[in-house]
């Protein structure tokens, strides 16, 4: 089918999925997965959760190493693609080699952003993306007394909760007025603020970091923009990520805050597909451009990429979902709440098991659930099916949403 074969750049959640789906879909040609990290592709979410807490916790491979051998996937570990030659249809590797392709899939992920403040490069100021980052953070965290987290997003808060469980003094500096503000509704931000404060973290809103203070090149404190000094043996910066788009932009692939792809995850060069954290796309329902950073999106776009490559063009239509474990609390989100005009609560905030259902007009667009996995699972089905239960039914806990779904599905069928 493809003489020179398919090359996948990036062995994360997305890249590994493309390889698996291609083989499962019957592709038997040459298949190369090139990834910069030295580890067999592994699960990233535990790096800020179980892996960090417990030094005995190993990386969890996405698939065993034997999977790549058995499926004849040429897995190149610790190999970085430095450039794409569009005319020759080859990728260049950092070791001087090159690989020819008929089709290329960019699954290069993203990298942590750093704040433009003095001292951000001193020893002990860490970010968390890779297994190598997580090993270093784990060691430093276990040795530390005082931990400062810059950024009250998912990763920062997961690390803060873990550091408190380890008995560390924890300060979280959030620049804006609420936690996880880019993604969750204000009620959820407020709930998690109370939670983290209750666990003993000093969470400061409206508190951007101003500079890092070091002694002999090692961090000793963080100074807020206002000039308050907070002692720190280790600083975790979690202020978001930048998509790895440079391989694509260097050959003029259309890009925005991500390499632009269509419904079939094709870039502006149809021989090149892109998936996961490194892409942006026009969302079919929201009618605006999005870039999603989640395992779900990387995996589902990986499946779409494989389908496109196999000639079974299926537009990407997956419902987005995400989770975050902070301490013993599980936050699960489905849909995108950014366009919501109204939100209603199911369950009770004070018993720690509740969901916020978000509506844009009459339409259910997202659900944020705290320790209510069943609402999340059901919500995925509701949103995928385009079913919007009436808000008054949602707040009434005597109404079983499952029955409602069954009723609507039967009616529709
Ligand atoms: P990645 O998984 O980042 O993989 C990209 C790979 O490409 C990397 O291995 C990178 O080294 C490699 N690469 C980059 N450039 C090159 C190059 N030039 N040559 C070769 N290789 C290259 N999501 C959730 O849904 N739930 C969670 O709870 C959650 N927790 C997270 C916790 C942490 C600590 C982190 C870092 C992320 C978390 N995420 C979570 C986000 C999720 O892991 C990402 O959205 C997902 O990994 C994206 O997959 P990807 O395949 O696009 O990129």
Short mmCIF file of C-alpha atoms and ligand atoms in Angstrom, two decimals:
data_model
loop_
_atom_site.label_atom_id
_atom_site.label_comp_id
_atom_site.label_asym_id
_atom_site.label_seq_id
_atom_site.Cartn_x
_atom_site.Cartn_y
_atom_site.Cartn_z
CA UNK A 1 0.00 0.00 0.00
CA UNK A 2 2.75 2.41 0.98
CA UNK A 3 6.10 1.42 -0.49
CA UNK A 4 8.43 3.44 1.71
CA UNK A 5 6.14 3.09 4.66
CA UNK A 6 4.62 5.16 7.43
CA UNK A 7 6.73 7.08 9.94
CA UNK A 8 5.29 8.26 13.26
CA UNK A 9 7.17 11.00 15.13
CA UNK A 10 6.59 10.80 18.88
CA UNK A 11 5.95 7.73 21.02
CA UNK A 12 3.43 9.15 23.47
CA UNK A 13 -0.21 8.28 23.91
CA UNK A 14 -1.07 9.32 20.36
CA UNK A 15 1.89 7.90 18.47
CA UNK A 16 1.71 4.51 20.11
CA UNK A 17 -2.03 4.34 19.36
CA UNK A 18 -1.48 5.04 15.65
CA UNK A 19 0.94 2.11 15.43
CA UNK A 20 -1.48 -0.20 17.26
CA UNK A 21 -4.52 0.87 15.21
CA UNK A 22 -2.65 0.58 11.92
CA UNK A 23 -1.65 -3.00 12.65
CA UNK A 24 -5.09 -3.85 14.05
CA UNK A 25 -6.60 -2.39 10.87
CA UNK A 26 -4.52 -4.67 8.65
CA UNK A 27 -1.67 -2.41 7.55
CA UNK A 28 1.25 -4.73 6.94
CA UNK A 29 3.79 -2.37 5.37
CA UNK A 30 6.83 -0.73 6.90
CA UNK A 31 6.03 1.13 10.12
CA UNK A 32 8.51 3.17 12.14
CA UNK A 33 7.85 4.88 15.46
CA UNK A 34 10.57 7.39 16.34
CA UNK A 35 10.58 8.84 19.82
CA UNK A 36 12.97 11.13 21.65
CA UNK A 37 12.52 9.51 25.03
CA UNK A 38 14.56 6.42 25.94
CA UNK A 39 11.57 4.57 27.46
CA UNK A 40 9.12 2.28 25.72
CA UNK A 41 5.97 4.48 25.36
CA UNK A 42 4.37 4.79 28.78
CA UNK A 43 1.38 6.33 30.53
CA UNK A 44 2.00 9.98 31.34
CA UNK A 45 -0.85 10.72 33.83
CA UNK A 46 0.63 8.70 36.75
CA UNK A 47 3.77 10.87 36.63
CA UNK A 48 1.99 13.55 38.69
CA UNK A 49 0.06 11.01 40.77
CA UNK A 50 1.06 7.52 41.97
CA UNK A 51 4.55 7.59 40.44
CA UNK A 52 5.44 10.77 42.31
CA UNK A 53 4.24 9.59 45.68
CA UNK A 54 5.85 6.20 45.77
CA UNK A 55 9.53 5.67 44.87
CA UNK A 56 8.76 2.00 44.22
CA UNK A 57 6.24 2.88 41.52
CA UNK A 58 7.48 1.99 38.03
CA UNK A 59 6.51 3.49 34.71
CA UNK A 60 3.44 1.84 33.23
CA UNK A 61 4.07 1.00 29.58
CA UNK A 62 1.16 1.71 27.24
CA UNK A 63 1.91 -1.58 25.57
CA UNK A 64 4.59 -4.15 26.43
CA UNK A 65 7.85 -3.92 24.49
CA UNK A 66 6.98 -7.30 22.96
CA UNK A 67 3.96 -5.66 21.28
CA UNK A 68 6.24 -3.65 18.98
CA UNK A 69 8.38 -6.69 18.20
CA UNK A 70 5.42 -8.97 17.49
CA UNK A 71 3.73 -6.35 15.32
CA UNK A 72 6.85 -5.50 13.40
CA UNK A 73 6.89 -1.88 14.52
CA UNK A 74 10.40 -0.48 14.16
CA UNK A 75 10.53 1.32 17.52
CA UNK A 76 13.39 3.80 17.64
CA UNK A 77 13.90 4.94 21.22
CA UNK A 78 16.06 7.94 22.22
CA UNK A 79 15.87 9.07 18.59
CA UNK A 80 14.94 12.64 17.76
CA UNK A 81 13.61 13.82 14.42
CA UNK A 82 15.34 17.12 13.67
CA UNK A 83 13.76 18.03 10.33
CA UNK A 84 11.33 16.97 7.63
CA UNK A 85 12.35 17.19 3.98
CA UNK A 86 9.03 17.52 2.22
CA UNK A 87 10.45 17.31 -1.30
CA UNK A 88 12.46 14.14 -0.63
CA UNK A 89 9.79 12.77 1.75
CA UNK A 90 12.31 11.93 4.45
CA UNK A 91 12.84 12.78 8.10
CA UNK A 92 16.30 13.55 9.42
CA UNK A 93 17.42 12.11 12.76
CA UNK A 94 19.70 13.72 15.34
CA UNK A 95 22.22 10.89 14.89
CA UNK A 96 22.65 11.82 11.22
CA UNK A 97 20.38 9.10 9.82
CA UNK A 98 17.22 9.60 7.82
CA UNK A 99 14.03 7.65 7.14
CA UNK A 100 11.93 7.82 3.98
CA UNK A 101 8.15 7.94 4.20
CA UNK A 102 5.04 7.83 2.07
CA UNK A 103 2.98 9.10 4.98
CA UNK A 104 4.12 10.86 8.14
CA UNK A 105 2.27 11.28 11.42
CA UNK A 106 3.37 14.05 13.75
CA UNK A 107 2.56 13.09 17.35
CA UNK A 108 5.20 15.24 19.03
CA UNK A 109 3.12 16.37 22.02
CA UNK A 110 3.89 19.51 23.95
CA UNK A 111 6.40 20.89 26.41
CA UNK A 112 6.01 22.85 29.65
CA UNK A 113 6.01 26.63 29.39
CA UNK A 114 8.26 28.61 31.68
CA UNK A 115 7.35 32.02 33.10
CA UNK A 116 9.60 34.86 31.91
CA UNK A 117 10.93 35.63 35.38
CA UNK A 118 14.48 35.91 36.69
CA UNK A 119 16.01 32.75 38.12
CA UNK A 120 13.72 30.29 36.40
CA UNK A 121 16.73 28.29 35.23
CA UNK A 122 18.32 27.69 38.66
CA UNK A 123 18.76 24.23 40.13
CA UNK A 124 15.62 22.99 41.88
CA UNK A 125 13.13 24.77 39.60
CA UNK A 126 11.49 21.87 37.81
CA UNK A 127 8.82 21.10 35.26
CA UNK A 128 6.97 17.85 34.72
CA UNK A 129 6.41 16.26 31.34
CA UNK A 130 8.57 13.18 30.91
CA UNK A 131 9.62 10.18 32.95
CA UNK A 132 13.03 11.82 33.40
CA UNK A 133 11.33 14.94 34.79
CA UNK A 134 9.22 12.82 37.13
CA UNK A 135 12.20 10.88 38.48
CA UNK A 136 14.04 14.12 39.28
CA UNK A 137 10.97 15.74 40.83
CA UNK A 138 10.29 12.64 42.91
CA UNK A 139 13.80 12.63 44.34
CA UNK A 140 13.78 16.35 45.06
CA UNK A 141 10.28 16.29 46.49
CA UNK A 142 11.08 13.51 48.92
CA UNK A 143 14.19 15.38 50.13
CA UNK A 144 12.45 18.77 50.41
CA UNK A 145 10.79 20.54 53.31
CA UNK A 146 9.34 23.53 51.49
CA UNK A 147 7.65 23.12 48.14
CA UNK A 148 6.37 25.98 45.99
CA UNK A 149 4.11 25.25 43.05
CA UNK A 150 3.83 27.97 40.42
CA UNK A 151 0.49 27.57 38.66
CA UNK A 152 -2.81 26.25 40.01
CA UNK A 153 -3.68 24.02 37.06
CA UNK A 154 -4.11 20.25 37.01
CA UNK A 155 -0.46 19.28 37.22
CA UNK A 156 0.43 21.88 39.85
CA UNK A 157 -2.50 20.87 42.04
CA UNK A 158 -1.85 17.14 41.67
CA UNK A 159 1.76 17.69 42.72
CA UNK A 160 0.67 19.99 45.58
CA UNK A 161 -1.73 17.35 46.91
CA UNK A 162 0.98 14.68 46.72
CA UNK A 163 3.51 16.93 48.45
CA UNK A 164 1.05 17.52 51.31
CA UNK A 165 0.51 13.75 51.62
CA UNK A 166 4.29 13.48 51.98
CA UNK A 167 4.11 16.03 54.82
CA UNK A 168 5.80 18.92 53.00
CA UNK A 169 5.03 22.59 53.49
CA UNK A 170 3.28 23.58 50.26
CA UNK A 171 2.53 26.97 48.74
CA UNK A 172 0.64 27.27 45.46
CA UNK A 173 0.96 30.56 43.56
CA UNK A 174 -1.83 31.16 41.06
CA UNK A 175 -1.69 34.30 38.95
CA UNK A 176 -5.42 34.72 38.33
CA UNK A 177 -8.53 34.67 40.48
CA UNK A 178 -9.27 30.95 40.47
CA UNK A 179 -7.77 27.46 40.15
CA UNK A 180 -7.84 25.43 36.90
CA UNK A 181 -9.50 28.50 35.38
CA UNK A 182 -8.85 27.56 31.76
CA UNK A 183 -10.88 24.37 31.97
CA UNK A 184 -13.35 24.04 34.83
CA UNK A 185 -16.36 26.05 35.96
CA UNK A 186 -16.03 28.56 38.83
CA UNK A 187 -17.92 26.29 41.28
CA UNK A 188 -15.33 23.57 40.75
CA UNK A 189 -12.46 26.03 41.16
CA UNK A 190 -13.93 27.24 44.46
CA UNK A 191 -14.48 23.69 45.70
CA UNK A 192 -10.87 22.70 44.98
CA UNK A 193 -9.55 25.89 46.57
CA UNK A 194 -11.25 24.94 49.84
CA UNK A 195 -10.08 21.36 49.49
CA UNK A 196 -6.41 22.22 49.03
CA UNK A 197 -6.50 24.78 51.82
CA UNK A 198 -8.17 22.15 54.01
CA UNK A 199 -5.32 19.76 53.24
CA UNK A 200 -2.90 22.41 54.49
CA UNK A 201 -1.57 24.00 51.30
CA UNK A 202 -1.17 27.75 51.34
CA UNK A 203 -2.96 28.57 48.07
CA UNK A 204 -2.59 32.19 46.97
CA UNK A 205 -4.72 33.57 44.16
CA UNK A 206 -3.79 36.75 42.25
CA UNK A 207 -0.18 35.87 43.11
CA UNK A 208 2.07 35.57 40.09
CA UNK A 209 5.64 34.55 40.84
CA UNK A 210 8.01 37.49 40.41
CA UNK A 211 11.44 35.92 40.65
CA UNK A 212 13.31 32.87 41.89
CA UNK A 213 15.87 33.46 44.61
CA UNK A 214 18.92 31.18 44.72
CA UNK A 215 22.01 30.63 46.80
CA UNK A 216 25.00 29.25 44.94
CA UNK A 217 22.79 28.39 41.97
CA UNK A 218 20.24 26.39 43.99
CA UNK A 219 16.74 27.65 44.69
CA UNK A 220 16.01 28.89 48.22
CA UNK A 221 12.87 30.95 47.74
CA UNK A 222 10.27 32.31 45.36
CA UNK A 223 9.36 35.96 45.50
CA UNK A 224 5.86 36.90 44.39
CA UNK A 225 5.38 39.82 42.00
CA UNK A 226 4.35 41.84 45.06
CA UNK A 227 7.64 41.01 46.79
CA UNK A 228 6.58 38.42 49.37
CA UNK A 229 9.31 35.82 49.84
CA UNK A 230 8.40 32.13 50.27
CA UNK A 231 11.05 29.58 51.23
CA UNK A 232 11.49 26.77 48.71
CA UNK A 233 13.75 23.71 48.41
CA UNK A 234 11.97 22.72 45.25
CA UNK A 235 9.76 24.64 42.85
CA UNK A 236 7.41 22.98 40.38
CA UNK A 237 6.35 25.15 37.48
CA UNK A 238 2.98 24.09 36.06
CA UNK A 239 1.70 27.01 34.01
CA UNK A 240 0.68 25.13 30.91
CA UNK A 241 2.29 23.74 27.80
CA UNK A 242 3.42 24.86 24.36
CA UNK A 243 2.68 22.52 21.45
CA UNK A 244 5.67 21.02 19.65
CA UNK A 245 4.90 22.40 16.20
CA UNK A 246 8.35 23.40 14.95
CA UNK A 247 8.95 20.36 12.73
CA UNK A 248 5.76 21.28 10.90
CA UNK A 249 6.16 25.04 10.77
CA UNK A 250 9.70 24.63 9.39
CA UNK A 251 8.14 23.14 6.24
CA UNK A 252 5.32 25.70 6.26
CA UNK A 253 2.51 23.43 7.46
CA UNK A 254 -0.42 25.66 8.37
CA UNK A 255 -0.44 26.27 12.10
CA UNK A 256 -1.97 28.35 14.83
CA UNK A 257 -1.61 27.35 18.47
CA UNK A 258 -0.90 23.88 17.09
CA UNK A 259 -0.44 22.30 13.67
CA UNK A 260 -3.78 22.73 11.92
CA UNK A 261 -5.60 19.57 10.93
CA UNK A 262 -8.91 18.83 9.24
CA UNK A 263 -11.58 16.33 10.30
CA UNK A 264 -9.36 13.48 9.12
CA UNK A 265 -6.32 14.82 11.03
CA UNK A 266 -4.58 15.74 7.78
CA UNK A 267 -2.35 18.80 7.82
CA UNK A 268 -2.08 21.28 4.95
CA UNK A 269 0.23 18.69 3.32
CA UNK A 270 -2.04 15.66 2.84
CA UNK A 271 0.92 13.26 3.13
CA UNK A 272 1.40 14.47 6.69
CA UNK A 273 -1.06 13.87 9.51
CA UNK A 274 -0.84 15.28 13.04
CA UNK A 275 -2.52 14.31 16.30
CA UNK A 276 -2.67 14.95 20.03
CA UNK A 277 -1.32 17.84 22.05
CA UNK A 278 0.55 19.33 19.07
CA UNK A 279 -2.53 20.00 16.91
CA UNK A 280 -5.29 22.58 16.68
CA UNK A 281 -8.53 22.06 14.81
CA UNK A 282 -11.84 23.74 14.12
CA UNK A 283 -14.32 22.07 16.41
CA UNK A 284 -17.38 20.88 14.48
CA UNK A 285 -19.83 21.81 17.22
CA UNK A 286 -18.24 24.72 19.03
CA UNK A 287 -17.44 26.40 15.71
CA UNK A 288 -14.14 27.62 17.02
CA UNK A 289 -10.54 26.49 17.01
CA UNK A 290 -9.39 24.29 19.88
CA UNK A 291 -6.27 22.49 21.01
CA UNK A 292 -6.95 19.72 23.49
CA UNK A 293 -4.42 18.32 25.93
CA UNK A 294 -5.69 14.95 27.03
CA UNK A 295 -5.08 11.26 26.73
CA UNK A 296 -8.56 10.85 25.22
CA UNK A 297 -7.86 13.32 22.43
CA UNK A 298 -4.43 11.86 21.61
CA UNK A 299 -5.75 8.30 21.54
CA UNK A 300 -8.93 9.06 19.59
CA UNK A 301 -7.09 11.21 17.05
CA UNK A 302 -4.56 8.36 16.80
CA UNK A 303 -7.42 6.06 15.78
CA UNK A 304 -8.69 8.63 13.28
CA UNK A 305 -5.18 8.95 11.81
CA UNK A 306 -4.96 5.19 11.33
CA UNK A 307 -8.39 5.12 9.68
CA UNK A 308 -7.38 7.91 7.30
CA UNK A 309 -4.15 6.11 6.42
CA UNK A 310 -6.08 2.90 5.81
CA UNK A 311 -8.41 4.69 3.41
CA UNK A 312 -11.44 4.48 5.75
CA UNK A 313 -11.99 8.18 6.16
CA UNK A 314 -13.93 8.76 9.38
CA UNK A 315 -14.22 12.35 10.62
CA UNK A 316 -12.99 12.97 14.14
CA UNK A 317 -16.09 13.43 16.30
CA UNK A 318 -15.06 12.17 19.73
CA UNK A 319 -16.53 13.75 22.85
CA UNK A 320 -13.66 15.21 24.88
CA UNK A 321 -13.11 13.91 28.39
CA UNK A 322 -10.41 14.33 31.00
CA UNK A 323 -9.67 13.49 34.60
CA UNK A 324 -7.51 14.74 37.43
CA UNK A 325 -6.78 12.96 40.72
CA UNK A 326 -5.95 15.35 43.53
CA UNK A 327 -5.31 13.62 46.83
CA UNK A 328 -8.18 11.17 47.20
CA UNK A 329 -10.55 13.27 45.09
CA UNK A 330 -11.35 12.36 41.51
CA UNK A 331 -12.39 15.15 39.15
CA UNK A 332 -13.75 13.99 35.79
CA UNK A 333 -14.82 16.25 32.97
CA UNK A 334 -16.71 15.54 29.79
CA UNK A 335 -17.47 18.05 27.05
CA UNK A 336 -16.20 21.62 26.92
CA UNK A 337 -17.82 24.06 29.32
CA UNK A 338 -16.32 27.26 27.86
CA UNK A 339 -19.50 28.23 25.99
CA UNK A 340 -21.91 27.38 28.81
CA UNK A 341 -24.56 29.95 29.69
CA UNK A 342 -26.06 28.11 32.66
CA UNK A 343 -24.91 25.45 35.13
CA UNK A 344 -26.86 23.29 37.57
CA UNK A 345 -25.73 21.12 40.44
CA UNK A 346 -26.56 17.46 40.96
CA UNK A 347 -25.61 16.14 44.39
CA UNK A 348 -24.18 18.14 47.27
CA UNK A 349 -20.97 20.07 47.55
CA UNK A 350 -20.77 19.44 51.29
CA UNK A 351 -20.62 15.66 50.99
CA UNK A 352 -17.98 15.78 48.28
CA UNK A 353 -19.92 13.83 45.66
CA UNK A 354 -21.50 16.05 43.03
CA UNK A 355 -21.59 17.03 39.36
CA UNK A 356 -22.05 20.37 37.65
CA UNK A 357 -24.03 20.09 34.42
CA UNK A 358 -23.32 22.91 31.95
CA UNK A 359 -25.80 24.07 29.34
CA UNK A 360 -25.43 26.38 26.36
CA UNK A 361 -29.03 27.49 26.02
CA UNK A 362 -31.03 24.25 26.20
CA UNK A 363 -28.13 22.03 25.16
CA UNK A 364 -26.06 20.03 27.63
CA UNK A 365 -22.44 20.78 26.67
CA UNK A 366 -20.32 19.56 29.58
CA UNK A 367 -20.35 17.87 32.98
CA UNK A 368 -17.73 18.25 35.70
CA UNK A 369 -18.00 15.47 38.29
CA UNK A 370 -16.35 15.19 41.67
CA UNK A 371 -16.24 11.66 43.06
CA UNK A 372 -19.26 10.72 40.93
CA UNK A 373 -17.85 8.44 38.28
CA UNK A 374 -21.31 7.20 37.31
CA UNK A 375 -22.43 10.72 36.30
CA UNK A 376 -19.28 11.05 34.22
CA UNK A 377 -19.77 7.75 32.43
CA UNK A 378 -23.42 8.49 31.80
CA UNK A 379 -22.56 12.06 30.77
CA UNK A 380 -20.25 10.75 28.07
CA UNK A 381 -23.15 8.80 26.61
CA UNK A 382 -25.60 11.69 26.93
CA UNK A 383 -23.32 14.20 25.22
CA UNK A 384 -22.23 11.75 22.52
CA UNK A 385 -25.89 11.05 21.74
CA UNK A 386 -26.76 14.76 21.82
CA UNK A 387 -29.27 14.22 24.63
CA UNK A 388 -29.94 17.13 26.95
CA UNK A 389 -31.94 16.21 30.04
CA UNK A 390 -33.94 19.12 31.42
CA UNK A 391 -31.98 21.00 34.11
CA UNK A 392 -34.88 20.52 36.58
CA UNK A 393 -34.57 16.72 36.14
CA UNK A 394 -30.82 16.88 36.63
CA UNK A 395 -31.03 18.65 39.99
CA UNK A 396 -33.70 16.23 41.22
CA UNK A 397 -31.75 13.28 42.57
CA UNK A 398 -34.87 11.14 42.77
CA UNK A 399 -34.77 11.05 38.97
CA UNK A 400 -32.48 8.36 37.67
CA UNK A 401 -30.54 9.81 34.73
CA UNK A 402 -29.84 6.33 33.41
CA UNK A 403 -33.55 5.71 33.07
CA UNK A 404 -33.86 9.06 31.33
CA UNK A 405 -31.13 8.10 28.87
CA UNK A 406 -32.78 4.71 28.25
CA UNK A 407 -36.15 6.41 27.68
CA UNK A 408 -34.76 8.95 25.22
CA UNK A 409 -32.63 6.34 23.42
CA UNK A 410 -35.60 4.00 23.07
CA UNK A 411 -37.78 6.86 21.83
CA UNK A 412 -35.11 7.89 19.33
CA UNK A 413 -34.61 4.30 18.22
P1 LIG B 1 2.94 12.96 24.34
O1 LIG B 1 2.31 11.88 25.16
O2 LIG B 1 3.56 14.10 25.04
O3 LIG B 1 4.03 12.27 23.42
C1 LIG B 1 4.85 13.01 22.55
C2 LIG B 1 6.16 12.28 22.38
O4 LIG B 1 6.83 12.81 21.26
C3 LIG B 1 7.11 12.45 23.56
O5 LIG B 1 7.60 11.21 23.96
C4 LIG B 1 8.21 13.34 22.99
O6 LIG B 1 9.46 13.10 23.61
C5 LIG B 1 8.22 12.90 21.54
N1 LIG B 1 8.83 13.88 20.62
C6 LIG B 1 8.63 15.21 20.57
N2 LIG B 1 9.35 15.76 19.58
C7 LIG B 1 10.02 14.74 18.99
C8 LIG B 1 10.95 14.68 17.91
N3 LIG B 1 11.29 15.76 17.24
N4 LIG B 1 11.46 13.48 17.58
C9 LIG B 1 11.08 12.37 18.25
N5 LIG B 1 10.21 12.36 19.28
C10 LIG B 1 9.68 13.53 19.64
N6 LIG B 1 -4.24 13.78 30.44
C11 LIG B 1 -5.40 13.22 30.86
O7 LIG B 1 -6.30 13.03 30.04
N7 LIG B 1 -5.58 12.89 32.19
C12 LIG B 1 -4.61 13.09 33.12
O8 LIG B 1 -4.81 12.79 34.30
C13 LIG B 1 -3.37 13.64 32.69
N8 LIG B 1 -2.34 13.79 33.56
C14 LIG B 1 -1.13 14.24 33.10
C15 LIG B 1 -0.05 14.30 33.98
C16 LIG B 1 1.19 14.73 33.53
C17 LIG B 1 2.35 14.78 34.48
C18 LIG B 1 1.36 15.13 32.18
C19 LIG B 1 2.68 15.61 31.69
C20 LIG B 1 0.29 15.08 31.30
C21 LIG B 1 -0.95 14.62 31.75
N9 LIG B 1 -2.05 14.53 30.89
C22 LIG B 1 -3.22 13.99 31.32
C23 LIG B 1 -1.93 15.00 29.48
C24 LIG B 1 -1.64 13.85 28.57
O9 LIG B 1 -0.60 13.07 29.08
C25 LIG B 1 -1.29 14.40 27.19
O10 LIG B 1 -2.40 15.12 26.72
C26 LIG B 1 -0.95 13.26 26.24
O11 LIG B 1 0.22 12.61 26.66
C27 LIG B 1 -0.79 13.79 24.83
O12 LIG B 1 -0.35 12.75 24.01
P2 LIG B 1 0.56 13.02 22.73
O13 LIG B 1 0.76 11.71 22.09
O14 LIG B 1 -0.02 14.14 21.95
O15 LIG B 1 1.92 13.58 23.31
#
